[in-house]
Short mmCIF file of C-alpha atoms and ligand atoms in Angstrom, two decimals:
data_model
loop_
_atom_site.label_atom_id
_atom_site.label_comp_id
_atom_site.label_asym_id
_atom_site.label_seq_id
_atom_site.Cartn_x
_atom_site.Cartn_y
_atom_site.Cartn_z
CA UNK A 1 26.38 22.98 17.01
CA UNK A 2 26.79 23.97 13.50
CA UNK A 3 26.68 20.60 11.17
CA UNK A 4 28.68 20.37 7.59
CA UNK A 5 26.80 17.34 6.48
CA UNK A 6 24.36 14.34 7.08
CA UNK A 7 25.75 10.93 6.66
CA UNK A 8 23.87 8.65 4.95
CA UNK A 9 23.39 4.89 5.46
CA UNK A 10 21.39 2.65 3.49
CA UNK A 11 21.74 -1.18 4.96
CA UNK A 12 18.77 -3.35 2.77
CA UNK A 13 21.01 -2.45 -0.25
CA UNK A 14 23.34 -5.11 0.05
CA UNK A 15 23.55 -5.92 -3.93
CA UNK A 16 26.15 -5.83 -6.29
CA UNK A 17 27.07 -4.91 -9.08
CA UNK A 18 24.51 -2.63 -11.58
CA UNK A 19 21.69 -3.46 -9.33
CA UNK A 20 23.26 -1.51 -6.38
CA UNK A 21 24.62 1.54 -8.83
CA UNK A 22 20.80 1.60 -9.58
CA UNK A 23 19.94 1.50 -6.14
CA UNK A 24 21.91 4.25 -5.26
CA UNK A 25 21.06 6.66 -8.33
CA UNK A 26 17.30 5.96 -7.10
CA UNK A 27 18.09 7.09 -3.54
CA UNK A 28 19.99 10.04 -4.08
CA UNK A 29 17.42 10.94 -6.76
CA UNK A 30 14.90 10.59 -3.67
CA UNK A 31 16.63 12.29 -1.52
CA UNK A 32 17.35 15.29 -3.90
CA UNK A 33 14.06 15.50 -4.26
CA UNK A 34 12.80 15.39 -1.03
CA UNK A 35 15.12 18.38 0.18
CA UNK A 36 15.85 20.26 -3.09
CA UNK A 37 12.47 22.51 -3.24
CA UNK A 38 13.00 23.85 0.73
CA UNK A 39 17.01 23.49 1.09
CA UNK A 40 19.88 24.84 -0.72
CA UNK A 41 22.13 21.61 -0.30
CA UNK A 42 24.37 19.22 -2.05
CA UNK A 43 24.33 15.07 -2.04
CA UNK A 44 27.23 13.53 -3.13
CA UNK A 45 28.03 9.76 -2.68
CA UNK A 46 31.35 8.00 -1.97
CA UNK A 47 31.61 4.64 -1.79
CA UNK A 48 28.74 3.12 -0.34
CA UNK A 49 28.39 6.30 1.46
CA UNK A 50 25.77 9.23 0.82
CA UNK A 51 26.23 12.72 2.17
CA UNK A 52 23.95 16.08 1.88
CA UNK A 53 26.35 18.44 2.32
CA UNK A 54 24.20 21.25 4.50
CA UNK A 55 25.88 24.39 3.68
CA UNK A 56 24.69 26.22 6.38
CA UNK A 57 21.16 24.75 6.44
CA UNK A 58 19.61 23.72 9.49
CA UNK A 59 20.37 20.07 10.17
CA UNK A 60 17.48 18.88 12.00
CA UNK A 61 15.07 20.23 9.46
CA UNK A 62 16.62 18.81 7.30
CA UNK A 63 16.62 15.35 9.29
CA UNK A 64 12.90 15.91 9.63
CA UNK A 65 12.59 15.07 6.49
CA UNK A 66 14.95 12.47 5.38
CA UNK A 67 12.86 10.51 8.03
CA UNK A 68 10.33 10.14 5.04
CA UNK A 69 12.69 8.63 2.80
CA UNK A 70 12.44 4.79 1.98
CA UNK A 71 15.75 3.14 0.99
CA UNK A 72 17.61 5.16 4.40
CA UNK A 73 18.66 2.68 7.05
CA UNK A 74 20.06 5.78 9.10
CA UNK A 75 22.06 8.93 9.09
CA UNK A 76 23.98 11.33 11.71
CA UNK A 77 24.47 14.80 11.90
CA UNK A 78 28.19 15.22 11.15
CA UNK A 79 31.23 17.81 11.47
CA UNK A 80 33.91 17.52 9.37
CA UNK A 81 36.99 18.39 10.32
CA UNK A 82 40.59 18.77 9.85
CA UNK A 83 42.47 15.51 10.00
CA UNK A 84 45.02 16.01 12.64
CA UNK A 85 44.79 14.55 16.01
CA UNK A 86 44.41 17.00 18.18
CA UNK A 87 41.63 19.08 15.69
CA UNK A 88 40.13 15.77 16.22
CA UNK A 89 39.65 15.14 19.78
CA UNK A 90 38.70 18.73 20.50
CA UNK A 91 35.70 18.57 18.06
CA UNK A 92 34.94 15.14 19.25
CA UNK A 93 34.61 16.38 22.69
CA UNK A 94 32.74 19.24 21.81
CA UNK A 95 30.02 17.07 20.09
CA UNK A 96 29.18 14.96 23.14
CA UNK A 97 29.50 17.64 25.17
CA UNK A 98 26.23 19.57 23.53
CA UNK A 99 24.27 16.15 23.65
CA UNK A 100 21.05 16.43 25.33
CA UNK A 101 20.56 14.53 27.86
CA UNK A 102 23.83 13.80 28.56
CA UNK A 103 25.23 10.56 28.23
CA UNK A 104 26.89 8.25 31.17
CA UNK A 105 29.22 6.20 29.23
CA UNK A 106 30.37 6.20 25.69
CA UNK A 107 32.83 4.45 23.54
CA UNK A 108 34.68 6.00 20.09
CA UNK A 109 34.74 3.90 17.41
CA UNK A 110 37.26 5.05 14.39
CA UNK A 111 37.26 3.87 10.76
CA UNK A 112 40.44 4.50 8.90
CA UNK A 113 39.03 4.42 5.03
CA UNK A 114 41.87 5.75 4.46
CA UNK A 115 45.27 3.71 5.14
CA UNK A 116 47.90 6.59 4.35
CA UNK A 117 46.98 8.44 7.49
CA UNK A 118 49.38 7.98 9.76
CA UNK A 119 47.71 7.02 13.51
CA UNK A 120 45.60 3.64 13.69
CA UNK A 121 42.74 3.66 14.50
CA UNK A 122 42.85 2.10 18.02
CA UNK A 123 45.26 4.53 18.59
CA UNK A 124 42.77 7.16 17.66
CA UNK A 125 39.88 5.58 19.59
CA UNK A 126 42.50 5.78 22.44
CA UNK A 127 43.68 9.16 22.54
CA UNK A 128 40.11 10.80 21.92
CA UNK A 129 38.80 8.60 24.67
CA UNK A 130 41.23 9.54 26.99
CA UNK A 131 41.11 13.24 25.97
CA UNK A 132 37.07 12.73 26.90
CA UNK A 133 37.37 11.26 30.29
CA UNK A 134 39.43 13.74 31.10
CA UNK A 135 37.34 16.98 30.29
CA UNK A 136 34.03 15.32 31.85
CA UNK A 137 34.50 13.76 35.20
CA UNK A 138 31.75 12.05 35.39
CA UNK A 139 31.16 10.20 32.19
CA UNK A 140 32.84 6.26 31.68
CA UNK A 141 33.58 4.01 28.93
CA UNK A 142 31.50 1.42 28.14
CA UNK A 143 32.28 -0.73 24.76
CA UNK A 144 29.07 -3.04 25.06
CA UNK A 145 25.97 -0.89 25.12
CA UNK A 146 27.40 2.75 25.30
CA UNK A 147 24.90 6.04 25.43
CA UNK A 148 26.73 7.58 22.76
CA UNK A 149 29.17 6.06 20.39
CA UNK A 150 31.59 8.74 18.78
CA UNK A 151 32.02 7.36 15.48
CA UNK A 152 34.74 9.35 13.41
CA UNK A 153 35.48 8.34 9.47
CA UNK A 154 39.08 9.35 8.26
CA UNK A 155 38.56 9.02 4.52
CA UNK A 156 40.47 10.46 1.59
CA UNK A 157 37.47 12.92 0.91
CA UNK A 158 37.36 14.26 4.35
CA UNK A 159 37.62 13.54 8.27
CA UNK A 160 33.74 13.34 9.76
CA UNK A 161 32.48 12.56 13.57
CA UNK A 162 29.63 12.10 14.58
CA UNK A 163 27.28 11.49 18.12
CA UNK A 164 23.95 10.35 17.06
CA UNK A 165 22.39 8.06 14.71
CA UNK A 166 18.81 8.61 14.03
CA UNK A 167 17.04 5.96 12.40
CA UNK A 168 15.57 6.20 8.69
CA UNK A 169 12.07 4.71 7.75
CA UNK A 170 14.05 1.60 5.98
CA UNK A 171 12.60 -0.42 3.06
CA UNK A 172 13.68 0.52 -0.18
CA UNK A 173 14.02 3.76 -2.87
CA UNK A 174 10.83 4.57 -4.03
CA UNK A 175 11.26 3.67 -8.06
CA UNK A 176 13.39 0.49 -7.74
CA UNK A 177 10.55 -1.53 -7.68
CA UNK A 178 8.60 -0.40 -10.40
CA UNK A 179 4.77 0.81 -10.61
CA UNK A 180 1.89 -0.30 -8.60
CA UNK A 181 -1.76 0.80 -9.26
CA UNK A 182 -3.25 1.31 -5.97
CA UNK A 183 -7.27 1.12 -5.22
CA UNK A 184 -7.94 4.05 -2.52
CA UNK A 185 -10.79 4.50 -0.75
CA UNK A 186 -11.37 6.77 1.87
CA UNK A 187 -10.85 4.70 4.82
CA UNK A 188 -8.06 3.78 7.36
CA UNK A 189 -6.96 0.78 5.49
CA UNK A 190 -6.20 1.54 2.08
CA UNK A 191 -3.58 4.60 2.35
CA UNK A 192 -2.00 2.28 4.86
CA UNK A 193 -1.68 0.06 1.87
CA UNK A 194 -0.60 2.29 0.12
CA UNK A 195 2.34 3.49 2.41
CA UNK A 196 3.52 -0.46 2.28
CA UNK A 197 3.95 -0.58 -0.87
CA UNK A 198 5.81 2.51 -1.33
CA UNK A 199 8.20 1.28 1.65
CA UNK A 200 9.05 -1.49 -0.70
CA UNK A 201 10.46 1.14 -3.15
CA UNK A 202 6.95 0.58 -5.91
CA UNK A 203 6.24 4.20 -7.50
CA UNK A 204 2.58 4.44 -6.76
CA UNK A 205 -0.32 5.66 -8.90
CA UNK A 206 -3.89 5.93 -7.39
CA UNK A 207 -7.16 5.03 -8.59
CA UNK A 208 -10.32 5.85 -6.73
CA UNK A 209 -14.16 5.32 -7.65
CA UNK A 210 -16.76 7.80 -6.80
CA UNK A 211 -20.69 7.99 -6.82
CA UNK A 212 -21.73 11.59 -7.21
CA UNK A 213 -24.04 12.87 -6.43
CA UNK A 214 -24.74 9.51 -4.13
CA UNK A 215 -21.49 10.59 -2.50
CA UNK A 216 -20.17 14.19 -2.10
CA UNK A 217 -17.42 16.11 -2.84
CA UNK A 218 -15.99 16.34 0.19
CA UNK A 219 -15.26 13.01 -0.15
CA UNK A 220 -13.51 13.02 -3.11
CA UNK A 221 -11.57 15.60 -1.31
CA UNK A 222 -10.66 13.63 1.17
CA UNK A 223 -9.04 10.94 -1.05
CA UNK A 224 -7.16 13.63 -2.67
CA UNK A 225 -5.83 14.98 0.71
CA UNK A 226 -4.94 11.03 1.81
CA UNK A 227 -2.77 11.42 -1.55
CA UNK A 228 -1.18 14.17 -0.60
CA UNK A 229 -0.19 12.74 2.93
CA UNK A 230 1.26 9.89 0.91
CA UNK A 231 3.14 11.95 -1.96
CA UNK A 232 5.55 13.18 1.30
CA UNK A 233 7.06 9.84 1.35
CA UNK A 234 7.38 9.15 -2.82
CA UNK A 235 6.50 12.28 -4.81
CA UNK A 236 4.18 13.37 -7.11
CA UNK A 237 0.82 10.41 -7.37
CA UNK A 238 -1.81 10.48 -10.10
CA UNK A 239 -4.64 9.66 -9.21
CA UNK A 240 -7.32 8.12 -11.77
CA UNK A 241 -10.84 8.95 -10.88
CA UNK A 242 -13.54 6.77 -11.74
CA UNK A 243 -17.04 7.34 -12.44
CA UNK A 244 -18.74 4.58 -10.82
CA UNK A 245 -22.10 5.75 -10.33
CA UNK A 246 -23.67 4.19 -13.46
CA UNK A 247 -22.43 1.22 -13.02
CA UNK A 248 -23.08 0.43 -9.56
CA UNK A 249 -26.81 1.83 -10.62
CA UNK A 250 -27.02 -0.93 -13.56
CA UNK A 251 -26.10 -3.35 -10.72
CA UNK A 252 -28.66 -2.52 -7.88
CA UNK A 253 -31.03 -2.66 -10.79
CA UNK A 254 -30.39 -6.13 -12.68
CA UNK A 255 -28.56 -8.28 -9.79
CA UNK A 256 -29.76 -9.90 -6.56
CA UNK A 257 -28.81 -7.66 -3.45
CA UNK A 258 -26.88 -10.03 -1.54
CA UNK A 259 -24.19 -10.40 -4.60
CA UNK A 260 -23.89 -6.25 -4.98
CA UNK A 261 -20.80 -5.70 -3.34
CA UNK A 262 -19.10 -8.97 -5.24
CA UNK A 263 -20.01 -7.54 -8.36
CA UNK A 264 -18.97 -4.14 -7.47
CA UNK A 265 -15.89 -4.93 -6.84
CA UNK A 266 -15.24 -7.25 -10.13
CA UNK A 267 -16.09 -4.23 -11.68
CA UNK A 268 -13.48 -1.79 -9.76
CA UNK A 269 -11.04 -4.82 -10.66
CA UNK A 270 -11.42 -4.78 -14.22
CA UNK A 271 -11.69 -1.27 -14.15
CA UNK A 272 -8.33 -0.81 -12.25
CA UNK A 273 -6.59 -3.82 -14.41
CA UNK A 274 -7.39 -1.22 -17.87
CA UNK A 275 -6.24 1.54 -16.02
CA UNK A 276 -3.17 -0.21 -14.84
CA UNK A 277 -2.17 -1.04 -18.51
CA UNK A 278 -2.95 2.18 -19.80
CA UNK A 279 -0.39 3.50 -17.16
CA UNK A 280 2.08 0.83 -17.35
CA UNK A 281 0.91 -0.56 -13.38
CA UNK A 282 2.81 -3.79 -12.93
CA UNK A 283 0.00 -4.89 -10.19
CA UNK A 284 -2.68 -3.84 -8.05
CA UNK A 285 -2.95 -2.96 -4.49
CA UNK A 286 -5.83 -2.92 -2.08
CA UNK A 287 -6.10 -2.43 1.65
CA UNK A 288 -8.04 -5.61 2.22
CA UNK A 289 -7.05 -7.71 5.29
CA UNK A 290 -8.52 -11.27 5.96
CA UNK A 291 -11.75 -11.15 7.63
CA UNK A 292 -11.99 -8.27 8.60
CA UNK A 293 -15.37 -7.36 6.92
CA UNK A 294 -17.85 -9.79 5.09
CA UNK A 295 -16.21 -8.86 1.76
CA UNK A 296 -13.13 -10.22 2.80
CA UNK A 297 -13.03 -13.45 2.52
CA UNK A 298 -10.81 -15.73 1.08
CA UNK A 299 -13.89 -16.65 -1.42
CA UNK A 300 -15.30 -13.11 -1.95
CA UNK A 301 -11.01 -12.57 -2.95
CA UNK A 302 -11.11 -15.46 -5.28
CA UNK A 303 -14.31 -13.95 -7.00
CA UNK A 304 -12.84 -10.73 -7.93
CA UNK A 305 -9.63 -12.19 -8.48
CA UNK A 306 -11.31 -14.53 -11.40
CA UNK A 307 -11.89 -11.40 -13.48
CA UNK A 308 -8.33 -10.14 -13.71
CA UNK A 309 -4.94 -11.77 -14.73
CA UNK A 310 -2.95 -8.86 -13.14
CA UNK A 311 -1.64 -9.55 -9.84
CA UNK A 312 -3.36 -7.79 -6.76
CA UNK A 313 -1.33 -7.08 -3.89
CA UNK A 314 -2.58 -6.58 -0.39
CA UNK A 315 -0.06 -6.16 1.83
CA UNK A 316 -2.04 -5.89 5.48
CA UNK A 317 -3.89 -9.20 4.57
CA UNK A 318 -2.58 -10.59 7.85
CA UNK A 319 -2.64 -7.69 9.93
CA UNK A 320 -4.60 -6.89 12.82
CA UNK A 321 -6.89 -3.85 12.77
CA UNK A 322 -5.18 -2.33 15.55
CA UNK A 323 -1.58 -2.58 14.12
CA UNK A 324 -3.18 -0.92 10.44
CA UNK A 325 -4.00 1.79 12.70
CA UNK A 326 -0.94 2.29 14.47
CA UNK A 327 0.64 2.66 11.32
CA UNK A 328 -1.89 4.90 9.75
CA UNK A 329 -1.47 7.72 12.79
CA UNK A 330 2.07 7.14 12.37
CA UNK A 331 1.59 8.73 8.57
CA UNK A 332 -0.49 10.95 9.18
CA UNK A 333 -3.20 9.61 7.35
CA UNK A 334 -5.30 8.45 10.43
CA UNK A 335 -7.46 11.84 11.36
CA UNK A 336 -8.15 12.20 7.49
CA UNK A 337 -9.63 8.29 7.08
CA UNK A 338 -11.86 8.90 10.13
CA UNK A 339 -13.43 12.03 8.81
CA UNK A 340 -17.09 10.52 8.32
CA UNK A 341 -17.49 11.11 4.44
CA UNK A 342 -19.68 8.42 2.46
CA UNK A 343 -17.98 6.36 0.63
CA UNK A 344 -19.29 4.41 -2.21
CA UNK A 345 -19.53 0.78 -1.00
CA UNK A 346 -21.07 2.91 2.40
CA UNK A 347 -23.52 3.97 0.27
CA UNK A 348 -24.41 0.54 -1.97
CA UNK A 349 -23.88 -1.61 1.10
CA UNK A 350 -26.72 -4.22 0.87
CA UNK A 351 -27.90 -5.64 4.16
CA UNK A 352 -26.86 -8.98 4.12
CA UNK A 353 -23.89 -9.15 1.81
CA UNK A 354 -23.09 -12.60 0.67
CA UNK A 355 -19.73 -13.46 2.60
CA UNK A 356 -18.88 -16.82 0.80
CA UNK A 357 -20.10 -15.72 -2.92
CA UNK A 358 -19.78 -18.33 -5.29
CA UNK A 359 -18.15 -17.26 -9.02
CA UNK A 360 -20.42 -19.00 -10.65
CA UNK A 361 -23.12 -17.07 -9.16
CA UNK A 362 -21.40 -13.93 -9.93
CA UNK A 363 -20.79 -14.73 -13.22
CA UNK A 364 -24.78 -16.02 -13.76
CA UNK A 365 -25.71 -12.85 -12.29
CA UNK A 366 -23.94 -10.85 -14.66
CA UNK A 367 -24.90 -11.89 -17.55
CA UNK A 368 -27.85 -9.42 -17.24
CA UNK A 369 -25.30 -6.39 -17.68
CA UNK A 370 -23.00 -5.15 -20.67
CA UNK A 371 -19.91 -5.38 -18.44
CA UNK A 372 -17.44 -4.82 -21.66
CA UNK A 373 -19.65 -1.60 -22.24
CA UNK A 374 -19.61 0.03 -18.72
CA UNK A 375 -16.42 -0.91 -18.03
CA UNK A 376 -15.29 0.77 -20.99
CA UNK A 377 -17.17 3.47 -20.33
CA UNK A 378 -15.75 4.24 -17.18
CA UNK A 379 -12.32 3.95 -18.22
CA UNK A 380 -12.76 6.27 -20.73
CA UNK A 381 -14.29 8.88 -18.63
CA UNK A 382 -11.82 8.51 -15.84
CA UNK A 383 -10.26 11.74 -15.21
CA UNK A 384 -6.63 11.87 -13.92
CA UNK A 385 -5.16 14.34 -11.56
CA UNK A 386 -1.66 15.12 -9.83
CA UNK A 387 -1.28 14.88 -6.47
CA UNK A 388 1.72 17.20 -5.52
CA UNK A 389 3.55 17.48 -2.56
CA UNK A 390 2.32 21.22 -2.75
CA UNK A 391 -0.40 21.48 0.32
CA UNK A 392 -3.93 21.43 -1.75
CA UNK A 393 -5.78 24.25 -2.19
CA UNK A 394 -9.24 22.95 -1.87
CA UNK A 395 -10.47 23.70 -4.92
CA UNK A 396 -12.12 21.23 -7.93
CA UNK A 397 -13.22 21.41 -11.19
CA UNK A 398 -14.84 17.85 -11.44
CA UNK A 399 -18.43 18.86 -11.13
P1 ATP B 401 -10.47 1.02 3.53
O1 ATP B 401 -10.27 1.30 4.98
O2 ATP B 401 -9.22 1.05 2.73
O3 ATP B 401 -11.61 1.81 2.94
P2 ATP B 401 -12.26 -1.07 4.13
O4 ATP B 401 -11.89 -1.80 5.36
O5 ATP B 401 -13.32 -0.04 4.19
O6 ATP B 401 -10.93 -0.50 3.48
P3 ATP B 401 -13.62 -2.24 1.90
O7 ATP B 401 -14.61 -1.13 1.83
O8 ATP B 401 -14.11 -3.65 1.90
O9 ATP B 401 -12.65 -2.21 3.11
O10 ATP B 401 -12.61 -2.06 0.71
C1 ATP B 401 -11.56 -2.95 0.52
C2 ATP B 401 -10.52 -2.32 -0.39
O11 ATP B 401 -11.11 -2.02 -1.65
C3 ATP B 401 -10.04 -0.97 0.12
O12 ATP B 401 -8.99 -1.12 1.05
C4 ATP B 401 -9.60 -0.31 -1.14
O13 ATP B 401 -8.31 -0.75 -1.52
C5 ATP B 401 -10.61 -0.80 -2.15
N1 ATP B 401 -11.72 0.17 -2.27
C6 ATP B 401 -12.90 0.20 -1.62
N2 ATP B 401 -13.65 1.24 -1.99
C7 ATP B 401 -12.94 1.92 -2.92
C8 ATP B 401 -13.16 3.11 -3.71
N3 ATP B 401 -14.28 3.82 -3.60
N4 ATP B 401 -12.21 3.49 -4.57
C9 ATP B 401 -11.06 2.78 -4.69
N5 ATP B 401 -10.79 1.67 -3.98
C10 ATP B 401 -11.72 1.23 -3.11
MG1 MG B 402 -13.67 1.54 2.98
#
């Protein structure tokens, strides 16, 4: 079957007003941009409606990719056709026919947008159902919990049926929300993170501390291809990278072993909350979840908490380990994240790491290092990159 267009729905954006023309700029700007670089197609919206207008493209590669695009409730390969009856039934009947499998029962469900044309719609839902039963034997109505629902739109702009409705990813147009800053590592947990965030229509820039030579650059390649898997759902990310080596050697040196990973991680917080401003970052966002390591307790979040005033966001604090990795094989990210690379808390990990550390310890502790001076330090020799949706060539010019 040769589609004209994809239909578009978007259900979470029930707003009014300027917020929903904003909402709807955002997603079509998304979606442009999602498709524009591999397709030559057109999106045009109507009403509350959005349509890529295919122009010969393949459909389901197309499809393929709109899957990746927050905001989308879901959409349906479409026809569009001429608006008299029998144009209508014949095309409707050809549709289910090429469905795969094929269905037992089905019901047609007709929206008349447009009140000047002359059949109603119950009338329409009539005579293409009956025109149906009639060229397959074997197939029934059913108006509770059909296979297939034919749904055709008579509208002004055109006449469009469709069979199937394929579900969208949900959530919201990345950009609506505004900018997050988001601390990636190379594990499981923090792309996942990541993902959220974007699903809640943030723009997301990336910020990631390295140890070389105490951890390699392979592993600093691996946070850049975790980037990449995540730039298919929002675009372009920069990524800040952070020396952290000198700092995390001051540390080791000056504070008590069981408080290293505390005071590490004030420092990646105060780091991150400079960065953020520098880059206009409304908040942060980590891939901590509650208890899952020692690190992660509620006191170790209220000690690097006290450091910033900037909010940090951790949206799989009450998720389970196994439903953070569902999610990260379901984007891809999963194989990458369990690619055994050091990572820099691997490699600083004391042996018994404080798990209810005490801010007032922290804070007594480092008062034997310049923290103003390495963390500016660090900020200034960050180095940013951008992550494309381009596949990487593996190639770096850090070192
Ligand atoms: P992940 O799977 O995301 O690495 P984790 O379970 O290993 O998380 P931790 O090592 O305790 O947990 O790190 C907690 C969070 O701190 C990470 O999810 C990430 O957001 C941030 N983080 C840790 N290490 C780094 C790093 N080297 N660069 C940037 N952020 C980091
Ligand atoms: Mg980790």
């Amino acid at each position: 079957m040769n589609y004209d267009v994809i239909l578009i729905r978007y259900g979470e954006l029930a707003l009014k007003g300027k917020n929903r023309d904003m909402f709807e700029e955002t997603l079509v700007r998304s979606v442009k941009s999602v498709l524009r670089s591999f397709f030559k197609i057109k999106v045009r919206r109507n009403y509350g409606r959005m349509y890529v207008e295919l122009h010969g493209e393949d459909a389901y590669e197309v499809m393929e990719r709109l899957k990746r695009v927050f905001g989308i409730s879901s959409f349906s390969p479409t026809i569009q056709v001429d608006p008299d009856i029998d144009t209508i039934k014949e095309r409707a009947l050809e549709l289910i026919r090429q469905m795969n499998p094929e269905p037992r029962n089905f019901r047609v469900v007709t929206r008349r947008a447009d009140k000047r044309y002359p059949i109603p719609s119950m009338e329409v839902n009539r005579i293409v159902g009956t025109h149906i039963l009639r060229a397959l034997p074997k197939i029934k109505v059913d108006v509770h919990e059909p296979e297939a629902i034919v749904n055709i739109e008579i509208r002004t702009e055109g006449t469009y049926i469709s069979c199937e409705t394929i579900p969208g990813p949900g959530g919201l147009p990345v950009g609506v929300s505004g900018k997050v800053l988001l601390l990636l590592s190379g594990g499981i947990d923090s792309p996942v993170a990541g993902w959220m965030m974007m699903k809640r229509g943030v723009t997301l820039e990336a910020i990631h501390f390295h140890s070389y030579p105490y951890t390699s650059e392979r592993s600093l390649e691996k946070v850049r291809d975790l980037a990449q898997k995540l730039t298919k759902w929002g675009g372009t990310i920069r990524l800040h990278v952070v020396p952290f080596t000198e700092i995390q050697t001051a540390i080791r040196e000056k504070c008590p072993e069981d408080y290293l990973i505390t005071i590490m991680r004030r420092f990646m917080m105060r780091i991150s909350e400079k960065v953020a401003a520098n880059t206009k970052a409304l908040a942060l966002a980590s891939g901590e979840s509650l208890g899952q390591v020692a690190s992660q307790t509620l006191e170790s979040m209220d000690a690097i908490n006290k450091v910033i005033s900037i909010p940090m966001l951790r949206p799989l604090v009450a998720m389970d380990k196994i439903e953070i990795t569902d999610i990260s094989r379901k984007i891809d990210t999963y194989d990458l994240s369990i690619l055994p690379y050091e990572d820099c808390c691997t490699v600083f990990t004391p042996k018994n790491p404080v798990t209810r550390p005490k801010v007032r310890l922290a804070e007594k502790f480092e008062t034997a290092l310049d923290v103003d001076a390495l963390v500016e330090d660090a900020v200034n020799r960050t180095v940013v990159e951008e992550i494309t949706t381009k596949p990487r060539e593996v190639v770096s010019d850090l070192f």
